[in-house]
PDB file of C-alpha atoms and ligand atoms in Angstrom:
ATOM      1  CA  MET A   1       5.514  35.907  -3.919  1.00  0.00           C
ATOM      2  CA  SER A   2       5.500  33.551  -0.968  1.00  0.00           C
ATOM      3  CA  GLU A   3       2.660  31.041  -0.642  1.00  0.00           C
ATOM      4  CA  THR A   4       0.185  31.688   2.180  1.00  0.00           C
ATOM      5  CA  LEU A   5      -1.905  28.615   2.867  1.00  0.00           C
ATOM      6  CA  ALA A   6      -4.850  30.524   4.329  1.00  0.00           C
ATOM      7  CA  SER A   7      -5.320  32.407   1.059  1.00  0.00           C
ATOM      8  CA  THR A   8      -5.275  29.295  -1.144  1.00  0.00           C
ATOM      9  CA  PRO A   9      -8.657  29.413  -2.857  1.00  0.00           C
ATOM     10  CA  TYR A  10      -9.246  25.717  -3.493  1.00  0.00           C
ATOM     11  CA  GLY A  11      -9.289  22.915  -0.920  1.00  0.00           C
ATOM     12  CA  THR A  12      -7.583  25.002   1.755  1.00  0.00           C
ATOM     13  CA  LEU A  13      -5.269  22.979   3.942  1.00  0.00           C
ATOM     14  CA  PRO A  14      -4.656  23.891   7.601  1.00  0.00           C
ATOM     15  CA  THR A  15      -1.905  26.319   8.558  1.00  0.00           C
ATOM     16  CA  ALA A  16       1.225  24.782  10.040  1.00  0.00           C
ATOM     17  CA  ALA A  17       0.652  26.496  13.422  1.00  0.00           C
ATOM     18  CA  SER A  18      -2.690  24.703  13.887  1.00  0.00           C
ATOM     19  CA  LEU A  19      -1.208  21.258  13.347  1.00  0.00           C
ATOM     20  CA  PRO A  20      -0.338  18.772  16.095  1.00  0.00           C
ATOM     21  CA  GLN A  21       3.323  17.796  16.290  1.00  0.00           C
ATOM     22  CA  ARG A  22       3.672  14.067  15.607  1.00  0.00           C
ATOM     23  CA  LYS A  23       6.604  11.758  15.085  1.00  0.00           C
ATOM     24  CA  PRO A  24       7.123  10.717  11.456  1.00  0.00           C
ATOM     25  CA  VAL A  25       6.419   7.091  10.660  1.00  0.00           C
ATOM     26  CA  SER A  26       9.669   5.268   9.942  1.00  0.00           C
ATOM     27  CA  LEU A  27      10.760   1.661   9.506  1.00  0.00           C
ATOM     28  CA  PRO A  28      11.891   1.392  13.167  1.00  0.00           C
ATOM     29  CA  ARG A  29       8.501   2.761  14.246  1.00  0.00           C
ATOM     30  CA  LEU A  30       6.654   0.215  12.128  1.00  0.00           C
ATOM     31  CA  HIS A  31       8.818  -2.539  13.666  1.00  0.00           C
ATOM     32  CA  GLU A  32       7.995  -1.234  17.168  1.00  0.00           C
ATOM     33  CA  MET A  33       4.276  -1.283  16.357  1.00  0.00           C
ATOM     34  CA  ARG A  34       4.581  -4.837  15.124  1.00  0.00           C
ATOM     35  CA  GLU A  35       6.440  -5.902  18.274  1.00  0.00           C
ATOM     36  CA  ARG A  36       3.737  -4.557  20.535  1.00  0.00           C
ATOM     37  CA  GLY A  37       1.052  -6.201  18.402  1.00  0.00           C
ATOM     38  CA  GLU A  38      -0.393  -2.957  17.038  1.00  0.00           C
ATOM     39  CA  LYS A  39      -1.871  -3.325  13.548  1.00  0.00           C
ATOM     40  CA  ILE A  40      -0.413  -1.176  10.772  1.00  0.00           C
ATOM     41  CA  THR A  41      -2.879   0.782   8.643  1.00  0.00           C
ATOM     42  CA  MET A  42      -2.458   1.634   4.987  1.00  0.00           C
ATOM     43  CA  LEU A  43      -4.732   3.358   2.489  1.00  0.00           C
ATOM     44  CA  THR A  44      -4.124   4.251  -1.105  1.00  0.00           C
ATOM     45  CA  ALA A  45      -3.756   7.970  -1.845  1.00  0.00           C
ATOM     46  CA  TYR A  46      -3.310   9.685  -5.162  1.00  0.00           C
ATOM     47  CA  ASP A  47      -3.539  13.418  -4.468  1.00  0.00           C
ATOM     48  CA  ALA A  48      -2.600  16.088  -1.920  1.00  0.00           C
ATOM     49  CA  THR A  49      -5.972  16.644  -0.253  1.00  0.00           C
ATOM     50  CA  PHE A  50      -6.930  13.011   0.341  1.00  0.00           C
ATOM     51  CA  ALA A  51      -3.360  12.231   1.441  1.00  0.00           C
ATOM     52  CA  ALA A  52      -3.587  15.019   4.042  1.00  0.00           C
ATOM     53  CA  ALA A  53      -7.000  13.742   5.206  1.00  0.00           C
ATOM     54  CA  ALA A  54      -5.731  10.175   5.602  1.00  0.00           C
ATOM     55  CA  ASP A  55      -2.647  11.373   7.447  1.00  0.00           C
ATOM     56  CA  SER A  56      -4.668  13.472   9.879  1.00  0.00           C
ATOM     57  CA  ALA A  57      -7.012  10.492  10.427  1.00  0.00           C
ATOM     58  CA  GLY A  58      -4.003   8.520  11.703  1.00  0.00           C
ATOM     59  CA  VAL A  59      -3.312   6.264   8.709  1.00  0.00           C
ATOM     60  CA  GLU A  60       0.352   5.326   9.115  1.00  0.00           C
ATOM     61  CA  THR A  61       1.227   4.350   5.556  1.00  0.00           C
ATOM     62  CA  LEU A  62      -0.041   5.739   2.259  1.00  0.00           C
ATOM     63  CA  LEU A  63       0.246   3.753  -0.938  1.00  0.00           C
ATOM     64  CA  ILE A  64       0.334   5.492  -4.277  1.00  0.00           C
ATOM     65  CA  GLY A  65      -0.989   2.342  -5.877  1.00  0.00           C
ATOM     66  CA  ASP A  66      -1.124   1.732  -9.593  1.00  0.00           C
ATOM     67  CA  SER A  67      -4.826   1.145  -8.882  1.00  0.00           C
ATOM     68  CA  LEU A  68      -4.894   4.831  -9.831  1.00  0.00           C
ATOM     69  CA  GLY A  69      -5.111   3.478 -13.357  1.00  0.00           C
ATOM     70  CA  MET A  70      -8.634   2.341 -12.555  1.00  0.00           C
ATOM     71  CA  VAL A  71      -9.838   4.891 -10.002  1.00  0.00           C
ATOM     72  CA  CYS A  72      -8.239   8.046 -11.462  1.00  0.00           C
ATOM     73  CA  GLN A  73      -7.636   7.281 -15.130  1.00  0.00           C
ATOM     74  CA  GLY A  74     -10.583   5.032 -15.952  1.00  0.00           C
ATOM     75  CA  LEU A  75      -8.429   2.191 -17.284  1.00  0.00           C
ATOM     76  CA  SER A  76      -9.662  -1.385 -17.085  1.00  0.00           C
ATOM     77  CA  SER A  77      -6.475  -2.696 -15.416  1.00  0.00           C
ATOM     78  CA  THR A  78      -3.222  -1.419 -13.911  1.00  0.00           C
ATOM     79  CA  VAL A  79      -1.215  -2.602 -16.911  1.00  0.00           C
ATOM     80  CA  GLY A  80      -1.427   0.718 -18.777  1.00  0.00           C
ATOM     81  CA  VAL A  81      -0.085   2.878 -15.925  1.00  0.00           C
ATOM     82  CA  THR A  82       3.252   4.542 -16.687  1.00  0.00           C
ATOM     83  CA  LEU A  83       6.166   5.553 -14.479  1.00  0.00           C
ATOM     84  CA  ASP A  84       5.580   9.243 -15.310  1.00  0.00           C
ATOM     85  CA  THR A  85       2.007   8.963 -14.038  1.00  0.00           C
ATOM     86  CA  MET A  86       3.181   7.243 -10.845  1.00  0.00           C
ATOM     87  CA  CYS A  87       5.740  10.017 -10.275  1.00  0.00           C
ATOM     88  CA  TYR A  88       3.106  12.722 -10.826  1.00  0.00           C
ATOM     89  CA  HIS A  89       0.757  11.245  -8.207  1.00  0.00           C
ATOM     90  CA  THR A  90       3.624  10.483  -5.795  1.00  0.00           C
ATOM     91  CA  GLU A  91       4.722  14.125  -5.982  1.00  0.00           C
ATOM     92  CA  SER A  92       1.136  15.268  -5.335  1.00  0.00           C
ATOM     93  CA  VAL A  93       0.814  13.044  -2.252  1.00  0.00           C
ATOM     94  CA  ALA A  94       4.239  14.050  -0.907  1.00  0.00           C
ATOM     95  CA  ARG A  95       3.433  17.759  -1.389  1.00  0.00           C
ATOM     96  CA  GLY A  96       0.071  17.341   0.357  1.00  0.00           C
ATOM     97  CA  LEU A  97       1.768  15.707   3.335  1.00  0.00           C
ATOM     98  CA  ARG A  98       4.493  18.365   3.481  1.00  0.00           C
ATOM     99  CA  ARG A  99       1.884  21.128   3.577  1.00  0.00           C
ATOM    100  CA  VAL A 100       0.196  19.656   6.650  1.00  0.00           C
ATOM    101  CA  GLN A 101       3.448  18.449   8.220  1.00  0.00           C
ATOM    102  CA  GLY A 102       2.167  14.930   7.659  1.00  0.00           C
ATOM    103  CA  THR A 103       3.907  11.957   9.175  1.00  0.00           C
ATOM    104  CA  ALA A 104       2.760   9.036   7.009  1.00  0.00           C
ATOM    105  CA  TRP A 105       5.216   6.613   5.399  1.00  0.00           C
ATOM    106  CA  ILE A 106       4.879   6.895   1.605  1.00  0.00           C
ATOM    107  CA  VAL A 107       4.963   3.745  -0.516  1.00  0.00           C
ATOM    108  CA  ALA A 108       4.784   4.001  -4.325  1.00  0.00           C
ATOM    109  CA  ASP A 109       4.137   1.254  -6.847  1.00  0.00           C
ATOM    110  CA  LEU A 110       6.624   0.472  -9.587  1.00  0.00           C
ATOM    111  CA  PRO A 111       4.236   0.150 -12.542  1.00  0.00           C
ATOM    112  CA  PHE A 112       4.134  -2.654 -15.084  1.00  0.00           C
ATOM    113  CA  GLY A 113       7.108  -2.560 -17.462  1.00  0.00           C
ATOM    114  CA  SER A 114       9.261  -0.343 -15.226  1.00  0.00           C
ATOM    115  CA  TYR A 115      11.266  -3.092 -13.439  1.00  0.00           C
ATOM    116  CA  GLN A 116      10.857  -6.394 -15.296  1.00  0.00           C
ATOM    117  CA  GLU A 117      13.628  -5.790 -17.846  1.00  0.00           C
ATOM    118  CA  SER A 118      16.660  -5.685 -15.510  1.00  0.00           C
ATOM    119  CA  LYS A 119      17.838  -4.731 -12.036  1.00  0.00           C
ATOM    120  CA  GLU A 120      19.312  -1.583 -13.587  1.00  0.00           C
ATOM    121  CA  GLN A 121      15.937  -0.618 -15.022  1.00  0.00           C
ATOM    122  CA  ALA A 122      14.381  -1.286 -11.606  1.00  0.00           C
ATOM    123  CA  ILE A 123      16.785   1.020  -9.775  1.00  0.00           C
ATOM    124  CA  ARG A 124      16.305   3.809 -12.332  1.00  0.00           C
ATOM    125  CA  SER A 125      12.512   3.555 -11.934  1.00  0.00           C
ATOM    126  CA  ALA A 126      12.692   3.239  -8.143  1.00  0.00           C
ATOM    127  CA  SER A 127      14.974   6.296  -7.968  1.00  0.00           C
ATOM    128  CA  ALA A 128      12.435   8.320  -9.976  1.00  0.00           C
ATOM    129  CA  LEU A 129       9.735   7.436  -7.413  1.00  0.00           C
ATOM    130  CA  MET A 130      12.079   8.244  -4.498  1.00  0.00           C
ATOM    131  CA  HIS A 131      12.901  11.613  -6.108  1.00  0.00           C
ATOM    132  CA  ALA A 132       9.148  12.205  -6.368  1.00  0.00           C
ATOM    133  CA  GLY A 133       8.835  11.720  -2.591  1.00  0.00           C
ATOM    134  CA  ALA A 134       8.372   7.993  -1.922  1.00  0.00           C
ATOM    135  CA  HIS A 135      10.008   6.418   1.143  1.00  0.00           C
ATOM    136  CA  MET A 136       9.564   2.869  -0.141  1.00  0.00           C
ATOM    137  CA  ILE A 137       8.726   1.265  -3.452  1.00  0.00           C
ATOM    138  CA  LYS A 138       6.434  -1.704  -4.051  1.00  0.00           C
ATOM    139  CA  LEU A 139       6.788  -4.314  -6.758  1.00  0.00           C
ATOM    140  CA  GLU A 140       4.729  -7.364  -7.622  1.00  0.00           C
ATOM    141  CA  GLY A 141       5.605 -11.032  -7.787  1.00  0.00           C
ATOM    142  CA  GLY A 142       7.933 -13.671  -6.363  1.00  0.00           C
ATOM    143  CA  GLY A 143      10.726 -15.820  -7.808  1.00  0.00           C
ATOM    144  CA  TRP A 144      12.755 -13.638 -10.167  1.00  0.00           C
ATOM    145  CA  THR A 145      11.895 -10.456  -8.215  1.00  0.00           C
ATOM    146  CA  THR A 146      13.965 -11.622  -5.217  1.00  0.00           C
ATOM    147  CA  GLU A 147      17.208 -10.674  -6.948  1.00  0.00           C
ATOM    148  CA  THR A 148      15.812  -7.264  -7.867  1.00  0.00           C
ATOM    149  CA  VAL A 149      14.604  -6.677  -4.300  1.00  0.00           C
ATOM    150  CA  ALA A 150      18.071  -7.526  -2.876  1.00  0.00           C
ATOM    151  CA  PHE A 151      19.684  -5.198  -5.455  1.00  0.00           C
ATOM    152  CA  LEU A 152      17.423  -2.276  -4.466  1.00  0.00           C
ATOM    153  CA  VAL A 153      17.672  -2.897  -0.708  1.00  0.00           C
ATOM    154  CA  GLU A 154      21.492  -3.105  -0.853  1.00  0.00           C
ATOM    155  CA  ARG A 155      21.437   0.300  -2.511  1.00  0.00           C
ATOM    156  CA  GLY A 156      19.297   1.891   0.199  1.00  0.00           C
ATOM    157  CA  ILE A 157      15.797   1.632  -1.254  1.00  0.00           C
ATOM    158  CA  PRO A 158      13.221   0.144   1.143  1.00  0.00           C
ATOM    159  CA  VAL A 159      11.030  -2.389  -0.644  1.00  0.00           C
ATOM    160  CA  CYS A 160       7.515  -3.741  -0.199  1.00  0.00           C
ATOM    161  CA  GLY A 161       6.697  -6.973  -2.044  1.00  0.00           C
ATOM    162  CA  HIS A 162       3.242  -7.964  -3.316  1.00  0.00           C
ATOM    163  CA  LEU A 163       2.098 -11.604  -3.578  1.00  0.00           C
ATOM    164  CA  GLY A 164      -1.172 -13.427  -4.070  1.00  0.00           C
ATOM    165  CA  LEU A 165      -3.345 -11.622  -6.587  1.00  0.00           C
ATOM    166  CA  THR A 166      -0.881  -9.456  -8.484  1.00  0.00           C
ATOM    167  CA  PRO A 167      -2.997  -7.191 -10.716  1.00  0.00           C
ATOM    168  CA  GLN A 168      -0.166  -6.380 -13.149  1.00  0.00           C
ATOM    169  CA  THR A 169      -0.208 -10.045 -14.219  1.00  0.00           C
ATOM    170  CA  VAL A 170      -3.996 -10.366 -14.256  1.00  0.00           C
ATOM    171  CA  HIS A 171      -3.934 -11.582 -17.862  1.00  0.00           C
ATOM    172  CA  ALA A 172      -1.522 -14.394 -16.979  1.00  0.00           C
ATOM    173  CA  LEU A 173      -3.518 -15.264 -13.837  1.00  0.00           C
ATOM    174  CA  GLY A 174      -6.744 -15.488 -15.834  1.00  0.00           C
ATOM    175  CA  GLY A 175      -8.696 -12.925 -13.814  1.00  0.00           C
ATOM    176  CA  TYR A 176      -9.050 -11.346 -10.371  1.00  0.00           C
ATOM    177  CA  ARG A 177      -9.382 -14.424  -8.188  1.00  0.00           C
ATOM    178  CA  VAL A 178      -8.193 -15.791  -4.849  1.00  0.00           C
ATOM    179  CA  GLN A 179      -4.615 -17.131  -4.979  1.00  0.00           C
ATOM    180  CA  GLY A 180      -2.809 -19.808  -2.945  1.00  0.00           C
ATOM    181  CA  ARG A 181      -5.789 -22.118  -2.581  1.00  0.00           C
ATOM    182  CA  SER A 182      -4.169 -25.388  -3.661  1.00  0.00           C
ATOM    183  CA  GLU A 183      -1.422 -26.968  -1.571  1.00  0.00           C
ATOM    184  CA  SER A 184       1.183 -26.392  -4.296  1.00  0.00           C
ATOM    185  CA  ASP A 185       0.162 -22.723  -4.796  1.00  0.00           C
ATOM    186  CA  ALA A 186       0.279 -22.169  -1.028  1.00  0.00           C
ATOM    187  CA  GLN A 187       3.747 -23.709  -0.862  1.00  0.00           C
ATOM    188  CA  ARG A 188       4.990 -21.494  -3.703  1.00  0.00           C
ATOM    189  CA  LEU A 189       3.552 -18.421  -2.030  1.00  0.00           C
ATOM    190  CA  ARG A 190       5.254 -19.324   1.261  1.00  0.00           C
ATOM    191  CA  ARG A 191       8.605 -19.889  -0.547  1.00  0.00           C
ATOM    192  CA  ASP A 192       8.282 -16.557  -2.355  1.00  0.00           C
ATOM    193  CA  ALA A 193       7.373 -14.697   0.844  1.00  0.00           C
ATOM    194  CA  LEU A 194      10.317 -16.121   2.796  1.00  0.00           C
ATOM    195  CA  ALA A 195      12.683 -15.355  -0.106  1.00  0.00           C
ATOM    196  CA  LEU A 196      11.459 -11.727  -0.216  1.00  0.00           C
ATOM    197  CA  GLN A 197      12.082 -11.381   3.524  1.00  0.00           C
ATOM    198  CA  ASP A 198      15.590 -12.837   3.076  1.00  0.00           C
ATOM    199  CA  ALA A 199      16.201 -10.399   0.224  1.00  0.00           C
ATOM    200  CA  GLY A 200      15.474  -7.546   2.652  1.00  0.00           C
ATOM    201  CA  ALA A 201      11.864  -6.565   1.873  1.00  0.00           C
ATOM    202  CA  ASP A 202      10.435  -4.809   4.951  1.00  0.00           C
ATOM    203  CA  MET A 203       6.805  -5.096   3.923  1.00  0.00           C
ATOM    204  CA  LEU A 204       4.672  -7.482   1.892  1.00  0.00           C
ATOM    205  CA  VAL A 205       1.177  -6.917   0.538  1.00  0.00           C
ATOM    206  CA  LEU A 206      -0.825 -10.161   0.481  1.00  0.00           C
ATOM    207  CA  GLU A 207      -3.790  -9.724  -1.836  1.00  0.00           C
ATOM    208  CA  MET A 208      -6.705 -12.171  -1.916  1.00  0.00           C
ATOM    209  CA  VAL A 209      -4.872 -14.976  -0.145  1.00  0.00           C
ATOM    210  CA  PRO A 210      -6.891 -17.397   2.031  1.00  0.00           C
ATOM    211  CA  ALA A 211      -7.111 -15.999   5.585  1.00  0.00           C
ATOM    212  CA  ALA A 212      -5.658 -19.163   7.148  1.00  0.00           C
ATOM    213  CA  LEU A 213      -2.582 -19.051   4.903  1.00  0.00           C
ATOM    214  CA  ALA A 214      -1.968 -15.322   5.528  1.00  0.00           C
ATOM    215  CA  ALA A 215      -2.324 -15.864   9.297  1.00  0.00           C
ATOM    216  CA  GLU A 216       0.124 -18.788   9.221  1.00  0.00           C
ATOM    217  CA  LEU A 217       2.672 -16.894   7.142  1.00  0.00           C
ATOM    218  CA  THR A 218       2.684 -13.664   9.168  1.00  0.00           C
ATOM    219  CA  PRO A 219       4.645 -14.956  12.214  1.00  0.00           C
ATOM    220  CA  GLU A 220       7.100 -16.624   9.823  1.00  0.00           C
ATOM    221  CA  LEU A 221       7.936 -13.141   8.534  1.00  0.00           C
ATOM    222  CA  PRO A 222       9.017 -11.183  11.625  1.00  0.00           C
ATOM    223  CA  ARG A 223      11.174  -8.747   9.607  1.00  0.00           C
ATOM    224  CA  CYS A 224       8.666  -8.246   6.798  1.00  0.00           C
ATOM    225  CA  HIS A 225       5.267  -6.835   7.773  1.00  0.00           C
ATOM    226  CA  THR A 226       2.385  -8.496   5.957  1.00  0.00           C
ATOM    227  CA  ILE A 227      -0.283  -6.020   4.850  1.00  0.00           C
ATOM    228  CA  GLY A 228      -3.458  -7.802   3.828  1.00  0.00           C
ATOM    229  CA  ILE A 229      -6.198  -6.937   1.381  1.00  0.00           C
ATOM    230  CA  GLY A 230      -8.878  -9.591   1.206  1.00  0.00           C
ATOM    231  CA  SER A 231      -6.556 -11.878   3.188  1.00  0.00           C
ATOM    232  CA  GLY A 232      -8.177 -11.889   6.613  1.00  0.00           C
ATOM    233  CA  LYS A 233      -7.343 -10.331   9.944  1.00  0.00           C
ATOM    234  CA  GLY A 234      -4.205 -12.376  10.717  1.00  0.00           C
ATOM    235  CA  THR A 235      -1.794 -10.076   8.863  1.00  0.00           C
ATOM    236  CA  ALA A 236       0.369  -7.401  10.516  1.00  0.00           C
ATOM    237  CA  GLY A 237      -1.648  -4.673   8.837  1.00  0.00           C
ATOM    238  CA  GLN A 238      -4.410  -3.886   6.351  1.00  0.00           C
ATOM    239  CA  VAL A 239      -4.757  -1.881   3.166  1.00  0.00           C
ATOM    240  CA  LEU A 240      -7.784  -0.798   1.150  1.00  0.00           C
ATOM    241  CA  VAL A 241      -8.203   1.275  -1.975  1.00  0.00           C
ATOM    242  CA  MET A 242      -9.457   4.636  -0.699  1.00  0.00           C
ATOM    243  CA  HIS A 243     -12.282   4.996  -3.227  1.00  0.00           C
ATOM    244  CA  ASP A 244     -13.609   1.550  -2.234  1.00  0.00           C
ATOM    245  CA  MET A 245     -13.652   2.243   1.518  1.00  0.00           C
ATOM    246  CA  LEU A 246     -15.393   5.573   0.868  1.00  0.00           C
ATOM    247  CA  GLY A 247     -18.135   3.726  -1.029  1.00  0.00           C
ATOM    248  CA  MET A 248     -17.157   5.344  -4.320  1.00  0.00           C
ATOM    249  CA  GLY A 249     -16.403   2.223  -6.356  1.00  0.00           C
ATOM    250  CA  LEU A 250     -18.083   2.382  -9.759  1.00  0.00           C
ATOM    251  CA  GLY A 251     -18.578  -1.352 -10.208  1.00  0.00           C
ATOM    252  CA  LYS A 252     -19.380  -4.301  -7.976  1.00  0.00           C
ATOM    253  CA  THR A 253     -17.922  -3.824  -4.490  1.00  0.00           C
ATOM    254  CA  PRO A 254     -15.283  -6.469  -3.770  1.00  0.00           C
ATOM    255  CA  LYS A 255     -16.182  -8.830  -0.929  1.00  0.00           C
ATOM    256  CA  PHE A 256     -13.234  -7.659   1.199  1.00  0.00           C
ATOM    257  CA  VAL A 257     -14.332  -4.004   1.277  1.00  0.00           C
ATOM    258  CA  ARG A 258     -16.320  -2.229   3.988  1.00  0.00           C
ATOM    259  CA  ASN A 259     -17.884   1.151   3.199  1.00  0.00           C
ATOM    260  CA  PHE A 260     -16.608   3.309   6.061  1.00  0.00           C
ATOM    261  CA  MET A 261     -18.608   6.356   4.898  1.00  0.00           C
ATOM    262  CA  ALA A 262     -21.730   4.600   6.222  1.00  0.00           C
ATOM    263  CA  GLY A 263     -22.472   6.282   9.550  1.00  0.00           C
ATOM    264  CA  ASN A 264     -19.779   8.930   9.115  1.00  0.00           C
ATOM    265  CA  ASP A 265     -20.191  12.567   8.079  1.00  0.00           C
ATOM    266  CA  SER A 266     -16.824  13.259   6.508  1.00  0.00           C
ATOM    267  CA  VAL A 267     -14.066  11.549   4.586  1.00  0.00           C
ATOM    268  CA  ARG A 268     -11.686  12.162   7.479  1.00  0.00           C
ATOM    269  CA  ASP A 269     -14.105  10.541   9.950  1.00  0.00           C
ATOM    270  CA  ALA A 270     -14.538   7.544   7.624  1.00  0.00           C
ATOM    271  CA  MET A 271     -10.762   7.157   7.436  1.00  0.00           C
ATOM    272  CA  ALA A 272     -10.466   7.471  11.229  1.00  0.00           C
ATOM    273  CA  ALA A 273     -13.155   4.773  11.578  1.00  0.00           C
ATOM    274  CA  TYR A 274     -11.122   2.534   9.270  1.00  0.00           C
ATOM    275  CA  VAL A 275      -8.022   3.086  11.429  1.00  0.00           C
ATOM    276  CA  ALA A 276      -9.955   2.364  14.639  1.00  0.00           C
ATOM    277  CA  SER A 277     -11.545  -0.788  13.195  1.00  0.00           C
ATOM    278  CA  VAL A 278      -8.232  -2.203  11.973  1.00  0.00           C
ATOM    279  CA  LYS A 279      -6.570  -1.414  15.310  1.00  0.00           C
ATOM    280  CA  ASP A 280      -9.323  -3.000  17.424  1.00  0.00           C
ATOM    281  CA  GLY A 281      -9.581  -6.033  15.129  1.00  0.00           C
ATOM    282  CA  SER A 282     -13.181  -5.443  14.055  1.00  0.00           C
ATOM    283  CA  PHE A 283     -12.090  -5.015  10.414  1.00  0.00           C
ATOM    284  CA  PRO A 284     -11.731  -7.208   8.507  1.00  0.00           C
ATOM    285  CA  ASP A 285     -14.284  -9.747   9.701  1.00  0.00           C
ATOM    286  CA  ASP A 286     -13.032 -13.061   8.304  1.00  0.00           C
ATOM    287  CA  ARG A 287     -16.577 -14.369   7.928  1.00  0.00           C
ATOM    288  CA  LEU A 288     -17.478 -11.475   5.617  1.00  0.00           C
ATOM    289  CA  HIS A 289     -14.314 -10.109   4.075  1.00  0.00           C
ATOM    290  CA  ALA A 290     -12.056 -13.099   3.466  1.00  0.00           C
ATOM    291  CA  TRP A 291     -11.809 -16.568   1.999  1.00  0.00           C
TER     292      TRP A 291
HETATM  293  O1  KIV B 301      -2.381  -0.607  -6.551  1.00  0.00           O
HETATM  294  C1  KIV B 301      -2.880  -0.743  -5.437  1.00  0.00           C
HETATM  295  O2  KIV B 301      -3.690   0.047  -4.970  1.00  0.00           O
HETATM  296  C2  KIV B 301      -2.475  -1.903  -4.645  1.00  0.00           C
HETATM  297  C3  KIV B 301      -3.306  -2.244  -3.461  1.00  0.00           C
HETATM  298  C4  KIV B 301      -4.571  -2.854  -3.876  1.00  0.00           C
HETATM  299  C5  KIV B 301      -2.574  -3.081  -2.491  1.00  0.00           C
HETATM  300  O3  KIV B 301      -1.534  -2.547  -4.975  1.00  0.00           O
END
């Protein structure tokens, strides 16, 4: 029997005929946005319905982050998230977008233990995420990852790096704290970022990096769009964990988060407010949300 969307009993998504026709987000489109100085927006998404809501609110890039370990699975860190779980959520997001003819660019995290062993392991894991519907994979860290990034990019897999606070190595870092504060740490971060760009990474998440450092680095990375979280307004784009920006965090709200549900009546409106605030530069406010 063929699927009719209107008769779906739970969380009905709009019918294709009622949807606006939009151009899919692609790497060239992200580069065009960057060139004209338009900020790139990213939110995490883990399921079909929220992915569709974020897409219709105008969020250009959706990250199936391994933060799902915390917000969906109740884990205390991202370290326990498996590749199978990442593929399951990536498939859910990709299906949700397909059903609403969504246009967002889908980025999926390679989880801890799925790429550290070898470049061959990395390409097997990245392929699994691409088969699940990702357009780009994200991996954490600098230094040794450069070779892996070049290996994946040469084989046609777009890559997003992740520097600064890298939650998969939280135990080695000694906790969730701002990174790149000392001169030597800042220099290492800059070296790692430039090496990732040279290796072909098109995007780079900078997490909890001092705002001044992130703002300095961004123009040095014209081919690799910096996406900040807790790193100030000087990056090419911003990302937040969806549950945090909807005011649904269970613990202490991180300093870099704004609750966009405040003053909005729906999740979609809150997401649209996030997009508008990133685009007009009113979020983040470096005095409140950065170091
Ligand atoms: O896993 C995740 O959600 C992330 C973001 C916080 C950038 O990596």
